[in-house]
CSV table of C-alpha atoms in Angstrom, one decimal:
chain,number,residue,atom,x,y,z
A,825,MET,CA,109.3,99.0,131.1
A,826,LEU,CA,112.0,100.0,129.3
A,827,ALA,CA,111.9,103.3,126.9
A,828,ILE,CA,114.1,105.4,124.8
A,829,SER,CA,114.5,108.6,126.6
A,830,PHE,CA,117.0,111.7,127.0
A,831,GLU,CA,117.2,114.6,129.7
A,832,ASN,CA,118.7,117.6,127.9
A,833,ALA,CA,117.8,118.2,124.2
A,834,GLY,CA,121.0,117.3,121.6
A,835,ASP,CA,122.9,115.4,119.2
A,836,PRO,CA,121.5,111.6,119.0
A,837,GLU,CA,124.2,110.4,122.0
A,838,VAL,CA,121.6,112.1,124.5
A,839,LEU,CA,119.1,109.8,124.1
A,840,LYS,CA,119.4,106.7,126.9
A,841,VAL,CA,118.3,103.3,127.6
A,842,VAL,CA,115.5,103.9,130.9
A,843,GLU,CA,112.9,102.0,132.8
A,844,ILE,CA,109.9,103.8,133.4
A,845,GLU,CA,106.0,103.1,134.2
A,846,LYS,CA,104.0,101.1,132.1
A,847,PRO,CA,101.3,103.1,130.6
A,848,ILE,CA,97.5,102.4,131.4
A,849,ALA,CA,94.8,102.8,129.2
A,850,LYS,CA,91.7,105.2,129.9
A,851,LYS,CA,88.5,104.3,128.3
A,852,LYS,CA,88.6,104.0,125.0
A,853,GLU,CA,92.7,103.3,124.7
A,854,LEU,CA,94.3,100.5,124.1
A,855,ILE,CA,97.9,99.9,125.4
A,856,ILE,CA,100.1,97.7,122.6
A,857,LYS,CA,103.3,95.5,123.6
A,858,VAL,CA,105.6,97.3,120.8
A,859,VAL,CA,107.5,95.2,118.7
A,860,GLY,CA,108.1,97.6,115.8
A,861,ALA,CA,108.6,101.5,116.2
A,862,GLY,CA,109.2,103.4,112.7
A,863,VAL,CA,112.2,106.6,113.6
A,864,ASN,CA,110.7,109.9,112.0
A,865,ARG,CA,112.4,113.4,111.3
A,866,PRO,CA,109.9,114.6,113.7
A,867,ASP,CA,111.3,112.3,116.1
A,868,LEU,CA,114.9,113.6,115.2
A,869,LEU,CA,113.5,117.2,116.1
A,870,GLN,CA,112.1,116.3,119.4
A,871,ARG,CA,115.2,115.4,120.7
A,872,GLU,CA,117.1,118.2,119.3
A,873,GLY,CA,114.6,120.4,121.3
A,874,ASN,CA,112.9,121.8,118.1
A,875,TYR,CA,109.6,120.0,118.2
A,876,PRO,CA,108.2,119.5,121.6
A,877,ALA,CA,104.9,117.0,122.5
A,878,PRO,CA,102.3,118.2,122.6
A,879,LEU,CA,100.7,119.3,126.1
A,880,GLY,CA,99.5,116.6,127.8
A,881,HIS,CA,101.2,113.6,126.0
A,882,SER,CA,104.0,111.2,126.2
A,883,LYS,CA,107.4,112.9,126.0
A,884,ILE,CA,108.7,109.6,125.2
A,885,LEU,CA,109.3,109.8,121.3
A,886,GLY,CA,107.7,107.6,118.5
A,887,LEU,CA,105.5,108.6,116.6
A,888,GLU,CA,104.3,105.3,115.0
A,889,VAL,CA,103.8,101.5,116.0
A,890,SER,CA,103.1,97.8,115.7
A,891,GLY,CA,102.9,95.2,117.9
A,892,TYR,CA,100.1,93.0,120.1
A,893,VAL,CA,97.0,94.6,122.1
A,894,ASP,CA,98.4,94.1,125.6
A,895,THR,CA,95.3,95.8,127.2
A,896,ILE,CA,91.9,97.4,126.6
A,897,GLY,CA,90.3,99.9,128.2
A,898,LYS,CA,86.3,99.2,129.2
A,899,ASP,CA,85.0,101.2,126.2
A,900,VAL,CA,87.0,99.7,123.2
A,901,LYS,CA,85.2,97.6,120.7
A,902,GLY,CA,87.1,97.2,117.8
A,903,PHE,CA,90.0,95.4,119.0
A,904,LYS,CA,91.0,92.0,121.9
A,905,ILE,CA,93.6,91.7,123.6
A,906,GLY,CA,96.3,89.3,121.5
A,907,ASP,CA,95.2,91.7,117.9
A,908,ALA,CA,97.9,92.4,115.5
A,909,VAL,CA,98.2,96.3,115.2
A,910,CYS,CA,99.7,99.3,114.2
A,911,ALA,CA,99.1,103.0,115.1
A,912,LEU,CA,99.4,106.5,114.9
A,913,VAL,CA,100.6,107.7,118.1
A,914,ASN,CA,101.0,111.4,119.9
A,915,GLY,CA,104.5,110.0,121.6
A,916,GLY,CA,105.7,106.8,123.6
A,917,GLY,CA,106.5,105.3,120.7
A,918,TYR,CA,110.2,104.1,122.1
A,919,ALA,CA,108.8,102.1,124.6
A,920,GLN,CA,107.9,98.4,125.0
A,921,TYR,CA,104.0,98.9,125.7
A,922,CYS,CA,102.6,102.5,124.2
A,923,LYS,CA,99.2,103.7,124.9
A,924,VAL,CA,97.0,105.1,122.2
A,925,ASP,CA,93.1,105.7,121.9
A,926,GLU,CA,92.1,102.8,119.6
A,927,ARG,CA,90.4,105.3,116.9
A,928,GLN,CA,94.2,105.7,115.4
A,929,VAL,CA,94.5,102.1,115.5
A,930,MET,CA,94.3,99.6,112.4
A,931,HIS,CA,94.6,95.9,112.3
A,932,ALA,CA,97.9,95.1,111.0
A,933,PRO,CA,97.8,93.8,107.4
A,934,LYS,CA,98.0,89.9,107.6
A,935,ASN,CA,100.8,89.8,104.5
A,936,LEU,CA,103.3,92.1,106.5
A,937,ASN,CA,105.8,91.7,109.1
A,938,PHE,CA,105.6,93.9,112.1
A,939,TYR,CA,108.4,95.9,111.5
A,940,GLU,CA,106.8,96.9,107.5
A,941,SER,CA,103.8,97.2,109.9
A,942,ALA,CA,105.6,99.9,111.8
A,943,ALA,CA,106.3,101.4,108.4
A,944,ILE,CA,102.2,102.2,107.7
A,945,PRO,CA,100.9,104.7,110.1
A,946,GLU,CA,103.3,108.0,110.4
A,947,CYS,CA,103.6,107.8,106.2
A,948,PHE,CA,100.5,106.9,105.0
A,949,PHE,CA,98.1,108.4,106.9
A,950,THR,CA,100.4,112.0,106.3
A,951,CYS,CA,100.2,110.7,102.5
A,952,TRP,CA,96.1,110.3,102.3
A,953,ALA,CA,96.1,113.6,104.3
A,954,ASN,CA,97.5,115.9,102.5
A,955,LEU,CA,97.1,114.1,98.4
A,956,PHE,CA,94.0,113.0,98.8
A,957,ASP,CA,91.8,114.8,102.0
A,958,LYS,CA,93.3,118.1,101.7
A,959,GLY,CA,95.2,117.7,98.3
A,960,ALA,CA,91.7,116.5,96.1
A,961,VAL,CA,94.5,114.6,93.7
A,962,LYS,CA,92.6,113.2,90.8
A,963,LYS,CA,93.2,111.0,87.9
A,964,LYS,CA,94.6,112.5,85.1
A,965,GLU,CA,96.1,114.7,87.4
A,966,LYS,CA,100.4,115.0,88.0
A,967,VAL,CA,101.9,115.1,91.4
A,968,LEU,CA,105.4,116.5,92.6
A,969,ILE,CA,106.7,114.7,95.7
A,970,HIS,CA,110.1,116.6,97.0
A,971,GLY,CA,112.3,114.0,99.1
A,972,GLY,CA,110.8,111.0,96.4
A,973,SER,CA,113.2,108.1,98.9
A,974,SER,CA,112.2,109.1,102.2
A,975,GLY,CA,109.6,107.0,104.0
A,976,ILE,CA,106.3,109.3,103.0
A,977,GLY,CA,108.2,109.6,99.4
A,978,THR,CA,108.7,106.0,99.0
A,979,SER,CA,104.5,105.7,100.3
A,980,ALA,CA,103.3,108.1,98.4
A,981,ILE,CA,104.9,106.7,95.0
A,982,GLN,CA,103.2,103.4,95.8
A,983,ILE,CA,100.0,105.1,96.6
A,984,LEU,CA,99.6,107.3,93.7
A,985,ASN,CA,100.6,104.4,91.1
A,986,TYR,CA,97.7,102.5,92.6
A,987,PHE,CA,95.4,105.1,92.0
A,988,GLY,CA,96.5,105.8,88.3
A,989,ILE,CA,98.0,109.1,89.2
A,990,GLU,CA,100.7,110.2,87.1
A,991,ASN,CA,104.0,111.2,90.0
A,992,PHE,CA,107.5,112.6,89.3
A,993,VAL,CA,109.9,112.9,92.6
A,994,THR,CA,113.1,114.5,93.5
A,995,VAL,CA,115.8,113.0,95.0
A,996,GLY,CA,119.5,113.2,95.9
A,997,SER,CA,121.8,110.9,94.4
A,998,GLU,CA,121.5,108.5,91.1
A,999,LYS,CA,121.3,105.1,92.7
A,1000,LYS,CA,118.1,106.9,94.7
A,1001,LYS,CA,116.6,108.3,91.6
A,1002,ILE,CA,117.0,104.4,89.9
A,1003,MET,CA,115.6,102.9,93.1
A,1004,CYS,CA,112.3,105.2,92.7
A,1005,LYS,CA,111.6,104.5,89.4
A,1006,LYS,CA,112.1,100.4,89.8
A,1007,LEU,CA,109.5,101.8,92.7
A,1008,GLY,CA,106.7,103.5,90.1
A,1009,ALA,CA,108.1,106.7,90.1
A,1010,THR,CA,106.9,108.1,86.6
A,1011,LEU,CA,110.0,110.7,86.6
A,1012,ALA,CA,112.7,110.7,89.4
A,1013,ILE,CA,115.1,113.8,89.2
A,1014,ASN,CA,118.5,113.6,90.7
A,1015,TYR,CA,118.1,117.6,91.8
A,1016,LYS,CA,121.9,118.0,92.3
A,1017,LYS,CA,122.7,117.1,88.6
A,1018,LYS,CA,119.3,118.8,87.4
A,1019,ASP,CA,116.8,121.7,88.0
A,1020,PHE,CA,114.1,119.9,88.8
A,1021,PHE,CA,111.5,122.7,87.6
A,1022,GLU,CA,113.2,122.6,83.5
A,1023,VAL,CA,112.9,119.0,83.6
A,1024,ILE,CA,109.5,118.4,84.8
A,1025,LYS,CA,108.6,121.7,82.2
A,1026,LEU,CA,110.2,119.9,79.4
A,1027,LYS,CA,108.3,116.5,80.7
A,1028,THR,CA,104.8,117.8,80.4
A,1029,ALA,CA,105.1,120.5,77.6
A,1030,LYS,CA,105.2,123.7,79.4
A,1031,LYS,CA,102.2,122.5,81.8
A,1032,GLY,CA,103.7,122.2,84.8
A,1033,VAL,CA,102.2,119.7,87.8
A,1034,ASP,CA,98.7,120.0,89.5
A,1035,LEU,CA,99.6,119.2,93.3
A,1036,ILE,CA,103.4,119.8,95.2
A,1037,MET,CA,104.1,118.2,98.3
A,1038,ASP,CA,106.8,119.4,99.6
A,1039,ILE,CA,109.2,118.6,102.9
A,1040,VAL,CA,112.0,121.1,101.5
A,1041,GLY,CA,110.7,124.5,101.7
A,1042,GLY,CA,113.5,127.8,101.8
A,1043,ASP,CA,114.3,128.3,98.0
A,1044,TYR,CA,112.2,125.5,96.9
A,1045,ILE,CA,108.9,127.4,97.5
A,1046,GLN,CA,108.8,130.0,94.5
A,1047,LYS,CA,110.4,127.1,92.4
A,1048,ASN,CA,107.3,125.4,93.4
A,1049,ILE,CA,104.8,128.2,92.5
A,1050,ASN,CA,106.6,128.4,89.3
A,1051,LEU,CA,105.9,125.0,88.2
A,1052,LEU,CA,102.1,124.6,89.4
A,1053,SER,CA,99.3,124.6,86.6
A,1054,ASN,CA,96.4,126.7,86.8
A,1055,GLU,CA,94.2,125.6,89.9
A,1056,GLY,CA,97.1,123.8,91.8
A,1057,ARG,CA,98.2,123.0,95.3
A,1058,LEU,CA,101.1,123.4,97.1
A,1059,ILE,CA,101.4,121.8,100.3
A,1060,ASN,CA,104.2,121.5,102.7
A,1061,ILE,CA,104.8,119.7,105.1
A,1062,ALA,CA,107.8,120.2,106.5
A,1063,PHE,CA,110.9,122.4,106.1
A,1064,GLN,CA,113.9,121.1,105.7
A,1065,ASN,CA,115.8,124.4,104.0
A,1066,GLY,CA,114.4,126.6,105.9
A,1067,SER,CA,110.8,128.4,106.6
A,1068,THR,CA,111.3,131.9,105.3
A,1069,ALA,CA,111.2,133.2,102.1
A,1070,ASN,CA,110.9,135.8,100.0
A,1071,ILE,CA,107.7,135.3,97.6
A,1072,ASN,CA,106.2,136.6,94.5
A,1073,PHE,CA,102.9,136.2,94.4
A,1074,ILE,CA,100.9,137.3,91.2
A,1075,LYS,CA,102.0,134.1,90.3
A,1076,VAL,CA,99.4,132.7,93.2
A,1077,MET,CA,96.7,135.2,91.8
A,1078,LEU,CA,97.0,134.7,88.2
A,1079,LYS,CA,96.9,130.6,88.6
A,1080,ARG,CA,94.3,130.8,91.4
A,1081,LEU,CA,96.9,128.9,93.6
A,1082,ILE,CA,96.2,127.0,96.7
A,1083,ILE,CA,99.0,127.0,99.2
A,1084,THR,CA,98.6,125.7,102.8
A,1085,GLY,CA,100.4,123.6,104.9
A,1086,SER,CA,100.0,120.5,107.2
A,1087,THR,CA,101.1,118.8,110.8
A,1088,LEU,CA,99.1,115.4,111.9
A,1089,ARG,CA,100.5,115.6,115.5
A,1090,ILE,CA,98.2,118.1,116.6
A,1091,ARG,CA,95.4,117.4,115.3
A,1092,ASP,CA,92.7,115.8,117.2
A,1093,VAL,CA,91.5,112.1,117.4
A,1094,LYS,CA,88.4,113.0,115.0
A,1095,TYR,CA,90.4,113.7,112.2
A,1096,LYS,CA,92.7,110.9,112.7
A,1097,GLN,CA,89.7,108.1,112.8
A,1098,LYS,CA,89.1,109.6,109.8
A,1099,ILE,CA,92.3,109.0,108.3
A,1100,ARG,CA,92.8,105.3,109.0
A,1101,ASN,CA,89.3,104.4,108.1
A,1102,ALA,CA,90.2,106.6,104.8
A,1103,ILE,CA,93.4,104.2,105.0
A,1104,VAL,CA,91.4,101.1,105.6
A,1105,LYS,CA,88.9,101.0,103.0
A,1106,ASN,CA,91.3,102.3,99.9
A,1107,ILE,CA,94.8,101.2,100.8
A,1108,VAL,CA,95.0,98.4,102.6
A,1109,PRO,CA,93.1,96.4,99.8
A,1110,GLY,CA,96.5,97.3,98.0
A,1111,ILE,CA,98.5,96.2,100.7
A,1112,GLU,CA,97.1,93.2,100.9
A,1113,SER,CA,97.1,92.3,97.5
A,1114,GLY,CA,100.8,92.9,97.4
A,1115,ILE,CA,101.1,96.1,95.2
A,1116,ILE,CA,102.0,98.5,98.0
A,1117,ARG,CA,104.6,97.3,100.5
A,1118,PRO,CA,106.4,99.9,102.3
A,1119,VAL,CA,109.6,100.0,102.0
A,1120,ILE,CA,112.1,99.5,105.1
A,1121,ASP,CA,115.7,100.7,104.7
A,1122,ASN,CA,117.1,99.2,107.8
A,1123,ILE,CA,115.9,97.6,111.2
A,1124,PHE,CA,118.0,98.7,114.4
A,1125,GLU,CA,117.5,97.0,118.0
A,1126,PHE,CA,115.8,99.3,119.7
A,1127,ARG,CA,119.7,100.0,122.1
A,1128,ASN,CA,120.9,101.2,119.1
A,1129,VAL,CA,118.6,103.9,118.7
A,1130,ILE,CA,122.2,105.8,118.3
A,1131,LYS,CA,122.5,104.6,115.2
A,1132,ALA,CA,119.3,104.5,113.8
A,1133,HIS,CA,118.9,108.4,114.5
A,1134,LYS,CA,122.7,108.9,112.6
A,1135,ARG,CA,121.4,107.0,109.9
A,1136,MET,CA,118.3,108.9,108.9
A,1137,TYR,CA,120.8,112.5,109.5
A,1138,SER,CA,123.4,110.7,106.9
A,1139,GLY,CA,120.6,110.8,104.1
A,1140,LYS,CA,121.6,107.7,102.6
A,1141,HIS,CA,118.1,105.7,104.0
A,1142,PHE,CA,115.8,104.9,101.7
A,1143,GLY,CA,112.3,104.0,102.7
A,1144,LYS,CA,111.9,103.5,106.3
A,1145,ILE,CA,113.6,103.1,109.4
A,1146,VAL,CA,112.4,101.1,111.8
A,1147,LEU,CA,113.3,100.4,116.0
A,1148,LYS,CA,112.9,96.6,116.9
A,1149,PHE,CA,111.1,95.8,120.5
A,1150,ASN,CA,111.7,92.5,121.8
């Protein structure tokens, strides 16, 4: 089968189309004939040599796919050959066939195409795991999402709206600000023009927000702490501006804040199954009713993966970038 691979870490140009062996399903695994594969920031980091694949997992890039069930292991119960599915995978998504434990697979919503379905797993699993499972967000609380125009950001806006939760987002342009507002963000702030801290303090009568999901890190960490209300939660899921910062912890103590972090790829399959089940129960009805829909920025034929990675580097994308496999 064909897959996207690289020999030495580096720029997007190191990516090549190669021929490798088709994976073989173990007892609880299935093989997906891939139609769409989501492009995510960790793919870029892995290609650069900064985010190696976990021990025992495929070194091929790709953390989410959609397609048809091609083969099933003898103990697979919930799926059959030919089913349309999407899945969170531990690697191997940039290929014509991908192996995954059935507990990380879900039936593709009937009203979505395969490229939209490919945009569900990484972003929706991340949103549920951090906002609802770890963050325990409640109605009447206010949530700040940094990176509102990303795949995770555009997913979070819709999911929070679906549950009636106010959401504020930061973005890097006026165009993205308008698009996030159209998508349903309560408030969108262009951080290049205004200080998100001051804008949100004014909007909330100095009360701040209850939960922040941050992909930026760096100098945002202290501002996030200052912006949280009593019993607030800060969840770091990436550090695009750096993972170190000088922090004054007095406000953490006085406001009884919780600061934590999260990454999905290294979590065990039972946890991922738990999140999958929660998504099927709580979010899929919103997708199938048309209220929630993955936002697709661009679809690239898999041989154009270099262009796909450069598109993500550009920061101009709004929503998900997806690779198309024939």
